[in-house]
Amino acid sequence: MSLQPPPRIFPTAEFERRLARLHGIMRPHRLDGVLLTTPSNVRYVTGFDSQFWESPTRPWFVLVPLDGAPIAVIPDIGAPEMAKTWVTDIRSWPAPVPQDDGISLLAAAMEALDSRFGRVGAELGREMALRMPVVDFLALRDRLRGVEIVDGAPAIWEARMVKTAAEIACIRHICGIASDAYEALPSKLSAGMTEREAARRLRIDIAERGADATPFLPAISGPGGVDQIVCGPSDRVLLDGDIVFFDTGSTFNGYFCDFDRNYAVGRASDAARRAHEAVWQATEAGIAAAVPGAATDDVWRAMATVLEAAGSVGNNVGRLGHGLGLQLTEPPSNRPGDGTVLREGMVLTIEPGMEYAPGRMIVHEENVAITAGGAELLTRRAPRELPVIG
C-alpha cells in the first residue's frame, strides 16, 4: 500500500502557533524564558534537525523569551542550517572551545531578558536531560546575576503534550508505514531463523516503505510468551511453539510511532491464545477510555480491570502506555497516580500487557490521538486472533 507522506517542511505559522502556546504556559509558571538544549526540544521550537546530534562534543542552546522569538546560541558549524529555519536571532561561536563553550554568549542572552520573574526554566525535571556538561551548567548558574535557573520541565511538557495537526499527520503517516510492514511480516519469517535475522527483515521493509529511521526495534521470542520487551534481538533461533514479539519505534520527519505485534511460530498453545485474547480486549477497553476529560488513571484502570479478570499475575513494564511524539516515550504515563487529564491533540500509546505464567508475557500496543469524539486509532488494529508464522 502506497502512503502519501505529509509535508516535511512546516510553515512558519506552525512554529508561531507552538511558540504562542509555550508563551501562554510560561506566564503562569512565572518564567522569563526557557532554555532548551536537547534535540527534540530544539526541533520543536525551531524546526532545526541534524544528524550531528550524535556527536557529544558541542553543546547547542535555544533560549525562548517570554514575549519574543527563539534565540539560537549554537556552534558556528550549525549556523548555516539554523539560518534556513524561521529563527533569525542566531549567535554562534567557533566550538569546541572547552574553556568557554558558548557559556558567555548564553549568559549574556539570559541576563538581557526582560525580567518579570527573575526565573528561566531549564530541562531539569521529569523525563528531561541537559545536553551540556554539568560543570558548564554549574558555571552558567553561578555567573548569572538576577536570573535563577529553575525546573522548566512542567512548562515544556505542558506545551509539547498537545500536538498540532501537522505533528499528528507525521505520526499517523509513520504508523501507517509500520502497520503495512507488520501485516507483511509473516510471509518473511520462518522457524529456524534468529531473532536478529527477523528484526533485520522488518527493519529493511519499514525503511523501504518510507520511514526515515528505526532507532528502536526489539525482537524477542520465547516458548508461549516473552519475559521482557525492551532488550534484543539476540541470536536465539525461533522454534515451534514460540511467541515472537516485535516493537517498533520508527520515525518520519522526526516523529515516532511506537507499537508492537505478536506472532506464533508454527502453533500457539491454548494458554497463549487466551492471553492474547485478554490483552486484545484490554486494548479495546483502553482505547474506549481515552477520551477528553478522562485521566490517565482512568485509561489504566479500564485496561487493568480486563487483565485482572483474565488472571494476570502482573507485568514488569510499570505502566500501560504513555505519550508519543518527537520522542519514543513522552509524558504522560498510563498508571495509577499520574493524574494527567486527557485533552484533544494528545497522542498516546495504549499498551496493556499481562504475565499469564512465570516468564510468559503477552503485550499489545496501539497508538491513538485524542479527539473531541474520543480516540482516533493511528495504527492499524492488531488482528484479534494471534497470527501464525509457518
mmCIF file of C-alpha atoms in Angstrom:
data_model
loop_
_atom_site.group_PDB
_atom_site.id
_atom_site.type_symbol
_atom_site.label_atom_id
_atom_site.label_comp_id
_atom_site.label_asym_id
_atom_site.label_seq_id
_atom_site.Cartn_x
_atom_site.Cartn_y
_atom_site.Cartn_z
ATOM 1 C CA MET A 1 0.000 0.000 0.000
ATOM 2 C CA SER A 2 1.456 3.383 -1.020
ATOM 3 C CA LEU A 3 1.067 6.094 1.612
ATOM 4 C CA GLN A 4 1.177 9.754 0.606
ATOM 5 C CA PRO A 5 3.511 11.477 3.071
ATOM 6 C CA PRO A 6 2.562 14.786 4.689
ATOM 7 C CA PRO A 7 4.769 17.836 4.027
ATOM 8 C CA ARG A 8 8.179 17.634 5.679
ATOM 9 C CA ILE A 9 8.711 21.386 5.863
ATOM 10 C CA PHE A 10 6.451 23.058 8.396
ATOM 11 C CA PRO A 11 5.443 26.647 7.578
ATOM 12 C CA THR A 12 6.476 29.484 9.856
ATOM 13 C CA ALA A 13 2.865 29.714 11.061
ATOM 14 C CA GLU A 14 3.225 26.233 12.577
ATOM 15 C CA PHE A 15 6.118 27.356 14.768
ATOM 16 C CA GLU A 16 4.374 30.593 15.622
ATOM 17 C CA ARG A 17 1.441 28.561 16.959
ATOM 18 C CA ARG A 18 3.783 26.413 19.040
ATOM 19 C CA LEU A 19 5.553 29.490 20.361
ATOM 20 C CA ALA A 20 2.271 31.202 21.254
ATOM 21 C CA ARG A 21 1.203 28.111 23.168
ATOM 22 C CA LEU A 22 4.526 27.954 25.026
ATOM 23 C CA HIS A 23 4.333 31.674 25.844
ATOM 24 C CA GLY A 24 0.848 31.206 27.276
ATOM 25 C CA ILE A 25 2.139 28.421 29.506
ATOM 26 C CA MET A 26 5.334 30.178 30.630
ATOM 27 C CA ARG A 27 3.498 33.089 32.234
ATOM 28 C CA PRO A 28 1.563 31.105 34.874
ATOM 29 C CA HIS A 29 4.772 29.151 35.518
ATOM 30 C CA ARG A 30 6.471 32.505 36.218
ATOM 31 C CA LEU A 31 9.255 32.075 33.671
ATOM 32 C CA ASP A 32 11.046 34.884 31.846
ATOM 33 C CA GLY A 33 12.479 32.326 29.466
ATOM 34 C CA VAL A 34 13.001 28.659 28.721
ATOM 35 C CA LEU A 35 16.445 27.216 27.970
ATOM 36 C CA LEU A 36 16.470 24.246 25.582
ATOM 37 C CA THR A 37 19.453 22.003 24.836
ATOM 38 C CA THR A 38 18.119 18.631 23.637
ATOM 39 C CA PRO A 39 17.328 17.585 20.042
ATOM 40 C CA SER A 40 13.577 17.126 20.477
ATOM 41 C CA ASN A 41 13.008 20.411 22.305
ATOM 42 C CA VAL A 42 15.225 22.406 19.950
ATOM 43 C CA ARG A 43 13.449 20.865 16.974
ATOM 44 C CA TYR A 44 10.027 21.543 18.482
ATOM 45 C CA VAL A 45 10.521 25.317 18.627
ATOM 46 C CA THR A 46 12.899 25.888 15.690
ATOM 47 C CA GLY A 47 12.490 23.054 13.167
ATOM 48 C CA PHE A 48 16.265 22.529 13.232
ATOM 49 C CA ASP A 49 17.435 18.960 12.691
ATOM 50 C CA SER A 50 20.873 17.449 12.270
ATOM 51 C CA GLN A 51 22.468 14.022 12.395
ATOM 52 C CA PHE A 52 25.282 15.824 14.164
ATOM 53 C CA TRP A 53 23.377 15.436 17.431
ATOM 54 C CA GLU A 54 25.169 12.084 17.539
ATOM 55 C CA SER A 55 28.361 13.971 18.398
ATOM 56 C CA PRO A 56 28.554 14.981 22.085
ATOM 57 C CA THR A 57 31.461 17.383 21.546
ATOM 58 C CA ARG A 58 29.488 20.604 21.105
ATOM 59 C CA PRO A 59 26.567 21.932 23.182
ATOM 60 C CA TRP A 60 23.629 23.688 21.474
ATOM 61 C CA PHE A 61 21.313 26.201 23.144
ATOM 62 C CA VAL A 62 17.980 27.756 22.259
ATOM 63 C CA LEU A 63 16.576 30.418 24.577
ATOM 64 C CA VAL A 64 12.847 31.182 24.340
ATOM 65 C CA PRO A 65 11.986 34.576 25.883
ATOM 66 C CA LEU A 66 8.577 35.067 27.457
ATOM 67 C CA ASP A 67 7.482 37.626 24.865
ATOM 68 C CA GLY A 68 9.866 37.054 21.986
ATOM 69 C CA ALA A 69 11.101 34.713 19.286
ATOM 70 C CA PRO A 70 13.682 31.993 19.959
ATOM 71 C CA ILE A 71 17.352 32.913 20.245
ATOM 72 C CA ALA A 72 19.771 30.266 18.952
ATOM 73 C CA VAL A 73 23.163 30.171 20.702
ATOM 74 C CA ILE A 74 24.924 27.475 18.722
ATOM 75 C CA PRO A 75 28.285 26.357 17.323
ATOM 76 C CA ASP A 76 29.427 28.029 14.107
ATOM 77 C CA ILE A 77 29.187 24.662 12.356
ATOM 78 C CA GLY A 78 25.388 24.691 12.738
ATOM 79 C CA ALA A 79 24.674 28.341 11.941
ATOM 80 C CA PRO A 80 24.116 27.947 8.154
ATOM 81 C CA GLU A 81 21.449 25.282 8.661
ATOM 82 C CA MET A 82 19.791 27.120 11.550
ATOM 83 C CA ALA A 83 19.545 30.155 9.251
ATOM 84 C CA LYS A 84 17.274 28.090 6.968
ATOM 85 C CA THR A 85 14.698 27.797 9.767
ATOM 86 C CA TRP A 86 12.359 30.525 10.913
ATOM 87 C CA VAL A 87 14.858 31.599 13.616
ATOM 88 C CA THR A 88 16.514 34.949 12.829
ATOM 89 C CA ASP A 89 18.469 35.653 16.040
ATOM 90 C CA ILE A 90 21.473 33.310 15.756
ATOM 91 C CA ARG A 91 24.555 33.819 17.915
ATOM 92 C CA SER A 92 27.431 31.429 17.380
ATOM 93 C CA TRP A 93 30.984 30.644 18.467
ATOM 94 C CA PRO A 94 33.788 28.503 16.994
ATOM 95 C CA ALA A 95 33.078 25.396 19.077
ATOM 96 C CA PRO A 96 34.575 23.362 20.545
ATOM 97 C CA VAL A 97 36.147 25.801 22.995
ATOM 98 C CA PRO A 98 36.139 23.824 26.264
ATOM 99 C CA GLN A 99 37.160 26.800 28.395
ATOM 100 C CA ASP A 100 34.032 28.702 27.251
ATOM 101 C CA ASP A 101 31.759 26.621 25.025
ATOM 102 C CA GLY A 102 29.072 29.215 24.459
ATOM 103 C CA ILE A 103 28.567 29.928 28.163
ATOM 104 C CA SER A 104 29.424 33.648 27.995
ATOM 105 C CA LEU A 105 27.173 34.118 24.944
ATOM 106 C CA LEU A 106 24.350 32.262 26.635
ATOM 107 C CA ALA A 107 24.742 34.114 29.932
ATOM 108 C CA ALA A 108 24.600 37.456 28.131
ATOM 109 C CA ALA A 109 21.401 36.438 26.338
ATOM 110 C CA MET A 110 19.785 35.253 29.559
ATOM 111 C CA GLU A 111 20.739 38.381 31.504
ATOM 112 C CA ALA A 112 19.272 40.553 28.727
ATOM 113 C CA LEU A 113 15.798 39.013 29.058
ATOM 114 C CA ASP A 114 13.052 41.308 30.292
ATOM 115 C CA SER A 115 12.911 40.470 33.990
ATOM 116 C CA ARG A 116 9.424 39.923 35.326
ATOM 117 C CA PHE A 117 10.030 36.896 37.492
ATOM 118 C CA GLY A 118 13.823 36.543 37.535
ATOM 119 C CA ARG A 119 13.481 32.853 36.537
ATOM 120 C CA VAL A 120 14.474 30.810 33.490
ATOM 121 C CA GLY A 121 13.251 27.230 33.133
ATOM 122 C CA ALA A 122 15.689 24.540 32.038
ATOM 123 C CA GLU A 123 15.377 20.822 31.271
ATOM 124 C CA LEU A 124 15.889 19.727 34.867
ATOM 125 C CA GLY A 125 12.866 17.586 35.688
ATOM 126 C CA ARG A 126 10.578 14.800 34.577
ATOM 127 C CA GLU A 127 11.865 12.905 31.529
ATOM 128 C CA MET A 128 14.298 15.715 30.714
ATOM 129 C CA ALA A 129 18.089 15.911 30.483
ATOM 130 C CA LEU A 130 20.513 18.753 29.888
ATOM 131 C CA ARG A 131 22.671 18.230 26.819
ATOM 132 C CA MET A 132 25.675 20.144 28.127
ATOM 133 C CA PRO A 133 28.479 19.377 30.563
ATOM 134 C CA VAL A 134 27.279 19.575 34.154
ATOM 135 C CA VAL A 135 30.318 21.683 35.063
ATOM 136 C CA ASP A 136 29.318 24.195 32.366
ATOM 137 C CA PHE A 137 25.759 24.309 33.699
ATOM 138 C CA LEU A 138 27.036 24.964 37.207
ATOM 139 C CA ALA A 139 29.355 27.685 35.886
ATOM 140 C CA LEU A 140 26.465 29.270 33.985
ATOM 141 C CA ARG A 141 24.257 29.241 37.059
ATOM 142 C CA ASP A 142 26.995 30.779 39.214
ATOM 143 C CA ARG A 143 27.802 33.612 36.835
ATOM 144 C CA LEU A 144 24.210 34.772 36.241
ATOM 145 C CA ARG A 145 23.133 37.890 38.105
ATOM 146 C CA GLY A 146 19.441 38.393 38.782
ATOM 147 C CA VAL A 147 18.451 35.208 36.974
ATOM 148 C CA GLU A 148 17.570 31.956 38.748
ATOM 149 C CA ILE A 149 17.555 28.710 36.766
ATOM 150 C CA VAL A 150 14.603 26.545 37.787
ATOM 151 C CA ASP A 151 12.927 23.371 36.546
ATOM 152 C CA GLY A 152 11.213 24.176 33.268
ATOM 153 C CA ALA A 153 10.094 20.604 32.525
ATOM 154 C CA PRO A 154 6.460 21.114 33.670
ATOM 155 C CA ALA A 155 6.017 24.058 31.277
ATOM 156 C CA ILE A 156 7.836 22.363 28.388
ATOM 157 C CA TRP A 157 5.815 19.164 28.677
ATOM 158 C CA GLU A 158 2.545 21.051 29.076
ATOM 159 C CA ALA A 159 3.251 22.615 25.701
ATOM 160 C CA ARG A 160 4.522 19.513 23.923
ATOM 161 C CA MET A 161 1.897 17.043 25.196
ATOM 162 C CA VAL A 162 -0.782 18.641 22.993
ATOM 163 C CA LYS A 163 0.192 18.127 19.359
ATOM 164 C CA THR A 164 -0.714 20.275 16.374
ATOM 165 C CA ALA A 165 -2.497 18.833 13.349
ATOM 166 C CA ALA A 166 0.811 18.849 11.439
ATOM 167 C CA GLU A 167 2.532 16.828 14.172
ATOM 168 C CA ILE A 168 -0.291 14.267 14.292
ATOM 169 C CA ALA A 169 -0.154 13.915 10.500
ATOM 170 C CA CYS A 170 3.503 12.854 10.741
ATOM 171 C CA ILE A 171 2.737 10.331 13.495
ATOM 172 C CA ARG A 172 -0.235 8.978 11.547
ATOM 173 C CA HIS A 173 1.975 8.509 8.485
ATOM 174 C CA ILE A 174 4.732 6.564 10.233
ATOM 175 C CA CYS A 175 2.090 4.451 11.982
ATOM 176 C CA GLY A 176 0.684 3.549 8.567
ATOM 177 C CA ILE A 177 4.116 2.584 7.243
ATOM 178 C CA ALA A 178 4.833 0.321 10.209
ATOM 179 C CA SER A 179 1.308 -1.159 10.097
ATOM 180 C CA ASP A 180 1.864 -2.208 6.477
ATOM 181 C CA ALA A 181 5.214 -3.763 7.366
ATOM 182 C CA TYR A 182 3.733 -5.692 10.290
ATOM 183 C CA GLU A 183 0.955 -7.094 8.096
ATOM 184 C CA ALA A 184 3.502 -8.280 5.534
ATOM 185 C CA LEU A 185 5.896 -9.721 8.106
ATOM 186 C CA PRO A 186 4.584 -13.313 8.495
ATOM 187 C CA SER A 187 5.443 -14.096 4.870
ATOM 188 C CA LYS A 188 9.046 -13.031 5.515
ATOM 189 C CA LEU A 189 9.664 -15.161 8.631
ATOM 190 C CA SER A 190 10.053 -18.850 9.364
ATOM 191 C CA ALA A 191 11.087 -21.179 12.140
ATOM 192 C CA GLY A 192 14.848 -21.664 12.242
ATOM 193 C CA MET A 193 15.851 -18.044 11.657
ATOM 194 C CA THR A 194 17.205 -15.982 14.523
ATOM 195 C CA GLU A 195 15.595 -13.023 16.261
ATOM 196 C CA ARG A 196 18.307 -10.856 14.724
ATOM 197 C CA GLU A 197 17.515 -12.036 11.207
ATOM 198 C CA ALA A 198 13.802 -11.483 11.764
ATOM 199 C CA ALA A 199 14.364 -7.958 13.093
ATOM 200 C CA ARG A 200 16.612 -7.127 10.133
ATOM 201 C CA ARG A 201 13.912 -8.142 7.652
ATOM 202 C CA LEU A 202 11.345 -5.971 9.409
ATOM 203 C CA ARG A 203 13.744 -3.022 9.628
ATOM 204 C CA ILE A 204 14.539 -3.219 5.902
ATOM 205 C CA ASP A 205 10.861 -3.395 4.969
ATOM 206 C CA ILE A 206 9.995 -0.380 7.146
ATOM 207 C CA ALA A 207 12.819 1.603 5.524
ATOM 208 C CA GLU A 208 11.786 0.624 2.000
ATOM 209 C CA ARG A 209 8.229 1.756 2.739
ATOM 210 C CA GLY A 210 9.422 5.268 3.571
ATOM 211 C CA ALA A 211 10.494 5.504 7.206
ATOM 212 C CA ASP A 212 13.419 7.800 7.929
ATOM 213 C CA ALA A 213 14.876 5.674 10.726
ATOM 214 C CA THR A 214 14.092 2.866 13.145
ATOM 215 C CA PRO A 215 16.019 3.649 16.326
ATOM 216 C CA PHE A 216 14.024 1.137 18.399
ATOM 217 C CA LEU A 217 13.207 -2.399 17.306
ATOM 218 C CA PRO A 218 13.299 -5.150 19.926
ATOM 219 C CA ALA A 219 12.562 -8.629 18.600
ATOM 220 C CA ILE A 220 12.131 -11.105 21.447
ATOM 221 C CA SER A 221 10.945 -14.696 21.474
ATOM 222 C CA GLY A 222 10.147 -17.392 23.976
ATOM 223 C CA PRO A 223 8.045 -20.527 24.444
ATOM 224 C CA GLY A 224 4.465 -19.285 24.800
ATOM 225 C CA GLY A 225 5.481 -15.707 25.588
ATOM 226 C CA VAL A 226 8.362 -13.392 26.482
ATOM 227 C CA ASP A 227 9.881 -12.369 29.811
ATOM 228 C CA GLN A 228 10.775 -8.765 28.830
ATOM 229 C CA ILE A 229 10.051 -6.350 25.986
ATOM 230 C CA VAL A 230 12.962 -3.892 25.770
ATOM 231 C CA CYS A 231 16.154 -5.881 25.051
ATOM 232 C CA GLY A 232 17.106 -7.792 21.936
ATOM 233 C CA PRO A 233 17.185 -9.034 19.299
ATOM 234 C CA SER A 234 19.602 -11.857 20.044
ATOM 235 C CA ASP A 235 20.850 -14.847 18.109
ATOM 236 C CA ARG A 236 18.171 -17.066 19.644
ATOM 237 C CA VAL A 237 16.590 -19.310 16.990
ATOM 238 C CA LEU A 238 12.814 -19.142 16.517
ATOM 239 C CA LEU A 239 11.318 -22.509 17.457
ATOM 240 C CA ASP A 240 7.955 -24.186 17.011
ATOM 241 C CA GLY A 241 5.620 -23.048 19.796
ATOM 242 C CA ASP A 242 7.412 -19.731 20.382
ATOM 243 C CA ILE A 243 5.753 -16.351 20.599
ATOM 244 C CA VAL A 244 7.867 -13.703 18.869
ATOM 245 C CA PHE A 245 7.308 -10.104 19.869
ATOM 246 C CA PHE A 246 8.294 -7.068 17.776
ATOM 247 C CA ASP A 247 8.061 -3.453 18.890
ATOM 248 C CA THR A 248 8.974 -0.654 16.511
ATOM 249 C CA GLY A 249 9.839 2.939 17.212
ATOM 250 C CA SER A 250 10.281 4.211 13.659
ATOM 251 C CA THR A 251 10.273 7.838 12.566
ATOM 252 C CA PHE A 252 9.027 10.112 9.826
ATOM 253 C CA ASN A 253 10.155 13.741 9.879
ATOM 254 C CA GLY A 254 11.330 13.301 13.464
ATOM 255 C CA TYR A 255 8.033 11.884 14.800
ATOM 256 C CA PHE A 256 7.774 8.378 16.223
ATOM 257 C CA CYS A 257 5.360 5.526 16.073
ATOM 258 C CA ASP A 258 5.623 3.061 18.951
ATOM 259 C CA PHE A 259 3.587 -0.123 18.762
ATOM 260 C CA ASP A 260 4.101 -3.866 18.821
ATOM 261 C CA ARG A 261 2.836 -7.077 17.297
ATOM 262 C CA ASN A 262 2.969 -10.722 18.411
ATOM 263 C CA TYR A 263 3.246 -13.821 16.206
ATOM 264 C CA ALA A 264 3.137 -17.525 16.989
ATOM 265 C CA VAL A 265 5.809 -19.709 15.381
ATOM 266 C CA GLY A 266 4.202 -22.843 13.931
ATOM 267 C CA ARG A 267 1.477 -23.060 16.566
ATOM 268 C CA ALA A 268 0.219 -21.351 19.698
ATOM 269 C CA SER A 269 -0.839 -23.047 22.907
ATOM 270 C CA ASP A 270 -4.361 -22.584 24.198
ATOM 271 C CA ALA A 271 -2.989 -20.610 27.154
ATOM 272 C CA ALA A 272 -1.121 -18.220 24.859
ATOM 273 C CA ARG A 273 -4.223 -17.743 22.713
ATOM 274 C CA ARG A 274 -6.338 -16.969 25.781
ATOM 275 C CA ALA A 275 -3.773 -14.448 26.994
ATOM 276 C CA HIS A 276 -3.610 -12.848 23.553
ATOM 277 C CA GLU A 277 -7.399 -12.501 23.520
ATOM 278 C CA ALA A 278 -7.410 -10.967 27.009
ATOM 279 C CA VAL A 279 -4.784 -8.383 26.091
ATOM 280 C CA TRP A 280 -6.602 -7.608 22.833
ATOM 281 C CA GLN A 281 -9.784 -6.955 24.837
ATOM 282 C CA ALA A 282 -7.845 -4.820 27.321
ATOM 283 C CA THR A 283 -6.576 -2.746 24.395
ATOM 284 C CA GLU A 284 -10.176 -2.211 23.280
ATOM 285 C CA ALA A 285 -11.055 -1.035 26.790
ATOM 286 C CA GLY A 286 -8.094 1.358 26.884
ATOM 287 C CA ILE A 287 -8.975 2.872 23.516
ATOM 288 C CA ALA A 288 -12.598 3.358 24.601
ATOM 289 C CA ALA A 289 -11.500 5.053 27.840
ATOM 290 C CA ALA A 290 -9.129 7.509 26.148
ATOM 291 C CA VAL A 291 -11.498 10.458 25.793
ATOM 292 C CA PRO A 292 -11.088 14.170 26.554
ATOM 293 C CA GLY A 293 -11.622 14.836 30.251
ATOM 294 C CA ALA A 294 -10.629 11.337 31.357
ATOM 295 C CA ALA A 295 -7.433 10.938 33.356
ATOM 296 C CA THR A 296 -4.544 8.643 32.524
ATOM 297 C CA ASP A 297 -5.518 6.790 35.716
ATOM 298 C CA ASP A 298 -8.913 6.027 34.120
ATOM 299 C CA VAL A 299 -7.280 4.662 30.974
ATOM 300 C CA TRP A 300 -5.008 2.470 33.104
ATOM 301 C CA ARG A 301 -7.924 1.234 35.215
ATOM 302 C CA ALA A 302 -10.001 0.262 32.164
ATOM 303 C CA MET A 303 -7.192 -1.973 30.908
ATOM 304 C CA ALA A 304 -6.150 -3.304 34.314
ATOM 305 C CA THR A 305 -9.702 -4.431 35.085
ATOM 306 C CA VAL A 306 -9.771 -6.642 31.983
ATOM 307 C CA LEU A 307 -6.299 -8.045 32.640
ATOM 308 C CA GLU A 308 -7.016 -8.864 36.276
ATOM 309 C CA ALA A 309 -10.255 -10.638 35.329
ATOM 310 C CA ALA A 310 -8.278 -12.726 32.833
ATOM 311 C CA GLY A 311 -5.898 -13.929 35.539
ATOM 312 C CA SER A 312 -2.905 -11.657 35.021
ATOM 313 C CA VAL A 313 -0.128 -12.241 37.533
ATOM 314 C CA GLY A 314 1.416 -8.874 36.659
ATOM 315 C CA ASN A 315 3.973 -7.499 34.225
ATOM 316 C CA ASN A 316 7.340 -5.782 34.531
ATOM 317 C CA VAL A 317 6.542 -2.762 32.343
ATOM 318 C CA GLY A 318 5.337 -0.467 35.140
ATOM 319 C CA ARG A 319 2.640 1.296 33.138
ATOM 320 C CA LEU A 320 0.102 0.588 30.400
ATOM 321 C CA GLY A 321 1.084 3.202 27.836
ATOM 322 C CA HIS A 322 2.489 6.696 27.528
ATOM 323 C CA GLY A 323 2.740 9.842 25.434
ATOM 324 C CA LEU A 324 4.325 9.829 21.982
ATOM 325 C CA GLY A 325 5.739 12.421 19.595
ATOM 326 C CA LEU A 326 9.242 13.686 18.857
ATOM 327 C CA GLN A 327 10.421 11.087 21.366
ATOM 328 C CA LEU A 328 9.650 7.390 21.558
ATOM 329 C CA THR A 329 8.224 7.865 25.037
ATOM 330 C CA GLU A 330 6.932 11.118 26.484
ATOM 331 C CA PRO A 331 4.694 12.058 29.392
ATOM 332 C CA PRO A 332 2.054 11.247 30.447
ATOM 333 C CA SER A 333 2.086 7.666 31.741
ATOM 334 C CA ASN A 334 -0.995 5.460 31.905
ATOM 335 C CA ARG A 335 -0.544 4.398 35.516
ATOM 336 C CA PRO A 336 -2.202 4.932 38.900
ATOM 337 C CA GLY A 337 -1.381 8.327 40.328
ATOM 338 C CA ASP A 338 -0.241 10.018 37.104
ATOM 339 C CA GLY A 339 -3.378 12.149 37.079
ATOM 340 C CA THR A 340 -2.930 13.797 33.677
ATOM 341 C CA VAL A 341 -6.259 14.868 32.213
ATOM 342 C CA LEU A 342 -6.553 13.993 28.528
ATOM 343 C CA ARG A 343 -7.037 16.835 26.060
ATOM 344 C CA GLU A 344 -7.715 16.980 22.346
ATOM 345 C CA GLY A 345 -4.433 16.736 20.448
ATOM 346 C CA MET A 346 -2.640 14.424 22.842
ATOM 347 C CA VAL A 347 -1.126 11.275 21.330
ATOM 348 C CA LEU A 348 -0.884 8.154 23.492
ATOM 349 C CA THR A 349 0.135 4.543 23.293
ATOM 350 C CA ILE A 350 -2.416 2.088 24.648
ATOM 351 C CA GLU A 351 -0.197 -0.710 25.947
ATOM 352 C CA PRO A 352 -1.703 -3.434 28.127
ATOM 353 C CA GLY A 353 0.385 -6.464 28.995
ATOM 354 C CA MET A 354 -0.012 -9.479 31.213
ATOM 355 C CA GLU A 355 2.188 -12.243 32.513
ATOM 356 C CA TYR A 356 -0.106 -15.256 32.390
ATOM 357 C CA ALA A 357 2.536 -17.696 33.658
ATOM 358 C CA PRO A 358 6.048 -17.210 35.073
ATOM 359 C CA GLY A 359 8.242 -15.753 32.311
ATOM 360 C CA ARG A 360 5.417 -15.778 29.769
ATOM 361 C CA MET A 361 4.091 -12.334 28.938
ATOM 362 C CA ILE A 362 1.899 -11.023 26.113
ATOM 363 C CA VAL A 363 1.870 -7.260 25.425
ATOM 364 C CA HIS A 364 -0.221 -5.314 22.907
ATOM 365 C CA GLU A 365 0.249 -1.699 21.855
ATOM 366 C CA GLU A 366 -1.604 0.744 19.625
ATOM 367 C CA ASN A 367 -1.199 4.498 19.052
ATOM 368 C CA VAL A 368 -4.129 6.912 19.307
ATOM 369 C CA ALA A 369 -4.779 10.647 19.013
ATOM 370 C CA ILE A 370 -7.290 12.183 21.393
ATOM 371 C CA THR A 371 -10.083 13.954 19.509
ATOM 372 C CA ALA A 372 -13.374 15.545 20.551
ATOM 373 C CA GLY A 373 -15.118 12.280 19.682
ATOM 374 C CA GLY A 374 -12.677 10.011 21.503
ATOM 375 C CA ALA A 375 -9.552 8.140 20.500
ATOM 376 C CA GLU A 376 -8.604 8.088 16.824
ATOM 377 C CA LEU A 377 -6.624 4.950 16.029
ATOM 378 C CA LEU A 378 -3.414 5.947 14.222
ATOM 379 C CA THR A 379 -2.093 2.392 13.893
ATOM 380 C CA ARG A 380 -3.944 -0.358 12.057
ATOM 381 C CA ARG A 381 -5.505 -2.528 14.746
ATOM 382 C CA ALA A 382 -3.721 -5.793 15.571
ATOM 383 C CA PRO A 383 -5.577 -8.927 14.479
ATOM 384 C CA ARG A 384 -7.757 -10.344 17.218
ATOM 385 C CA GLU A 385 -6.517 -13.864 16.535
ATOM 386 C CA LEU A 386 -2.814 -14.482 17.130
ATOM 387 C CA PRO A 387 -1.110 -14.672 13.699
ATOM 388 C CA VAL A 388 0.892 -17.823 12.985
ATOM 389 C CA ILE A 389 4.205 -17.956 11.146
ATOM 390 C CA GLY A 390 4.917 -21.008 9.019
#
